[in-house]
PDB file of C-alpha atoms in Angstrom:
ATOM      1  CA  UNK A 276       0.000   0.000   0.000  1.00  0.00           C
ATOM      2  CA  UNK A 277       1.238   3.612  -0.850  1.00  0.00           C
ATOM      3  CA  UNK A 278       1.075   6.309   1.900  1.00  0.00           C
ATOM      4  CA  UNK A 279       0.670   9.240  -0.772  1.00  0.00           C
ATOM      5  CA  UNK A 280      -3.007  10.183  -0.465  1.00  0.00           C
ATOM      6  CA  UNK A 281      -4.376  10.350  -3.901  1.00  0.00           C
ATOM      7  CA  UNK A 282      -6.252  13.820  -5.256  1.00  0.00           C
ATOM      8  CA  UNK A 283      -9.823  13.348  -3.993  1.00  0.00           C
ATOM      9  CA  UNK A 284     -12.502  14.199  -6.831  1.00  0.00           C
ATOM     10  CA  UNK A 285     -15.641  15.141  -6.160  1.00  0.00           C
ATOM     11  CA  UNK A 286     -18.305  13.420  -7.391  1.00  0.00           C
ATOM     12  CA  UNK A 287     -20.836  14.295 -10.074  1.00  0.00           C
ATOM     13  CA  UNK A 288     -24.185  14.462  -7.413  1.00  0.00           C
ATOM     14  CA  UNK A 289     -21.774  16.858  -5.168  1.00  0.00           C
ATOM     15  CA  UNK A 290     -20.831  19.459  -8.005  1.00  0.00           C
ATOM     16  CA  UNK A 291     -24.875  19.506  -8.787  1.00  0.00           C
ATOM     17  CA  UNK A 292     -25.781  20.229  -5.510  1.00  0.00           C
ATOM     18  CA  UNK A 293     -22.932  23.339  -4.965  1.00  0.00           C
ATOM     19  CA  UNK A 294     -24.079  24.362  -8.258  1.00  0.00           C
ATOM     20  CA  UNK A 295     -27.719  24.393  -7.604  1.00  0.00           C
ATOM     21  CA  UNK A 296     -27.961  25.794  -3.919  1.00  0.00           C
ATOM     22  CA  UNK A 297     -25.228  28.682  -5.403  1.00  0.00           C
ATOM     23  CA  UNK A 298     -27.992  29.359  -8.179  1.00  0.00           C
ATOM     24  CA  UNK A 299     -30.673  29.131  -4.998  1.00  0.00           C
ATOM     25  CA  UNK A 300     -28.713  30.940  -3.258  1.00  0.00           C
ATOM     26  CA  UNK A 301     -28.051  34.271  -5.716  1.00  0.00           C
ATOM     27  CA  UNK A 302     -31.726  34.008  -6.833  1.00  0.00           C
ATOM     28  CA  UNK A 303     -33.515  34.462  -3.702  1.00  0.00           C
ATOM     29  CA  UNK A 304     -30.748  36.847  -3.047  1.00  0.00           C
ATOM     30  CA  UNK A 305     -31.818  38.864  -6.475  1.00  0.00           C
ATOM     31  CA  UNK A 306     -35.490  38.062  -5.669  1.00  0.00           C
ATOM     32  CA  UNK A 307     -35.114  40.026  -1.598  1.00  0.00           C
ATOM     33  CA  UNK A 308     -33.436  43.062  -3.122  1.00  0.00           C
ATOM     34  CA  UNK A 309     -35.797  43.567  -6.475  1.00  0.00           C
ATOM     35  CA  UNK A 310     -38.914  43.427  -3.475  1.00  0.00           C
ATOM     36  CA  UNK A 311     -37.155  45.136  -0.588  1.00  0.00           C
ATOM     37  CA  UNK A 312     -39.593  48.259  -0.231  1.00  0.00           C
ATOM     38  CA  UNK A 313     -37.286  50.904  -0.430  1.00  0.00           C
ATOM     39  CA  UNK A 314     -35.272  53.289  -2.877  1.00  0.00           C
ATOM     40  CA  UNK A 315     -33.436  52.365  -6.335  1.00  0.00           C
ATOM     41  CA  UNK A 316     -30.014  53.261  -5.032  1.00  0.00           C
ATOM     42  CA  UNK A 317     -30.660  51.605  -1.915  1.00  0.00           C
ATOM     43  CA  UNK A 318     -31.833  48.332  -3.686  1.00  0.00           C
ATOM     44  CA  UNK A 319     -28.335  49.150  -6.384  1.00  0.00           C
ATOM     45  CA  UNK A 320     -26.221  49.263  -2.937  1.00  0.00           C
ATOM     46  CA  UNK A 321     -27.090  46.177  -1.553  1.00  0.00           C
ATOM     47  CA  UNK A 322     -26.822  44.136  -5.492  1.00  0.00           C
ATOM     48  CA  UNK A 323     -23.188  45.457  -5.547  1.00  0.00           C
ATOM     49  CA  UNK A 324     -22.503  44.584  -2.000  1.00  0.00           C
ATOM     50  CA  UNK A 325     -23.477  40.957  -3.327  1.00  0.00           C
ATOM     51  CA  UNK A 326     -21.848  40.821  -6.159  1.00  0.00           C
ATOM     52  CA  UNK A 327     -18.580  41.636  -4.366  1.00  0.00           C
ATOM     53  CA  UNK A 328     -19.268  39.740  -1.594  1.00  0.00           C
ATOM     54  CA  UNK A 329     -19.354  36.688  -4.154  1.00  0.00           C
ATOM     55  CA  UNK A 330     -16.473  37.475  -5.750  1.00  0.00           C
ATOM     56  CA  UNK A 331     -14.523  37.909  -2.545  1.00  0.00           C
ATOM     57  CA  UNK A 332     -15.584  34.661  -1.298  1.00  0.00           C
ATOM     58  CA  UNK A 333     -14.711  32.837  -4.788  1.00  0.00           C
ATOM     59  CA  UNK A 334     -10.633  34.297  -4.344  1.00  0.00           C
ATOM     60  CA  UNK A 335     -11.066  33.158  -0.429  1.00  0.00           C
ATOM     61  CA  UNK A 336     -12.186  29.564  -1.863  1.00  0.00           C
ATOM     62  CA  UNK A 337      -9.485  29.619  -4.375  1.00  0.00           C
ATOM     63  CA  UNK A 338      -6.886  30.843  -2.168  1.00  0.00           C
ATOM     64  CA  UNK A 339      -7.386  28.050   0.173  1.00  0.00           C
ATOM     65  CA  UNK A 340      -7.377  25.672  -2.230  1.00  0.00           C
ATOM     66  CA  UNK A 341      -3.938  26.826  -3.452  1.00  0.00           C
ATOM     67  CA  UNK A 342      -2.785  26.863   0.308  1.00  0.00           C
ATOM     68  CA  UNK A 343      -4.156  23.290   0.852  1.00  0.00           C
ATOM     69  CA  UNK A 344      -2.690  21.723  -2.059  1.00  0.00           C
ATOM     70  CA  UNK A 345       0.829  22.003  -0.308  1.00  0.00           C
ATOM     71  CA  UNK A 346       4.240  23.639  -0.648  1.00  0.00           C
ATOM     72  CA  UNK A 347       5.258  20.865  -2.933  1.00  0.00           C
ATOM     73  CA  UNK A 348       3.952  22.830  -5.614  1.00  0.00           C
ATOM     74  CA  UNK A 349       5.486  25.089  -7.574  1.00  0.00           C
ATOM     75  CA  UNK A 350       4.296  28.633  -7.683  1.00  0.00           C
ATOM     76  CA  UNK A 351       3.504  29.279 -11.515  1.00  0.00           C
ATOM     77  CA  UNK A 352       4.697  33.199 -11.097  1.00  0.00           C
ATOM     78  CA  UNK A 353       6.856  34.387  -8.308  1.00  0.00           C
ATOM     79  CA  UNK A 354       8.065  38.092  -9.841  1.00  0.00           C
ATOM     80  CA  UNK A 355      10.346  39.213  -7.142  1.00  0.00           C
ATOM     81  CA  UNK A 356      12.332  35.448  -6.678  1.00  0.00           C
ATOM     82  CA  UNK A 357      15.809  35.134  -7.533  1.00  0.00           C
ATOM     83  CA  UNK A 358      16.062  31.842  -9.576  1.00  0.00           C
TER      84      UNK A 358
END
């Protein structure tokens, strides 16, 4: 037996369900602001603060990712390394 843990893939079901409570998620979000009883600027505010709240949290998940995946590898661009 090999001690290296293998890559884990996710499986097909899991992607669909991340997928489809993300889509859920955004249109209930879209759905509260377009209703919310109050002015157009006010419902603009709070659509940007979700849009950048979504984009924050897709660099947090990717930056995580990158740290998980171990020093072993290689950055692809490190500008201010000596080689």
């Amino acid at each position: 037996m090999s001690d290296t843990p293998g890559k884990q893939q996710n499986t097909a079901a899991f992607y669909g369900q991340a997928v489809a409570s993300f889509a859920v998620a955004m249109a209930a979000t879209a759905i509260g602001i377009y209703q919310l009883s109050a002015d157009a600027w006010v419902r603009a505010f709070l659509a940007i603060a979700v849009l950048y709240l979504v984009t924050s949290a897709f660099t947090l998940s990717k930056v995580i990712r990158d740290r998980q995946e171990g020093p072993g590898v290689a950055p692809s661009y490190a500008p201010y390394e000596k080689r």
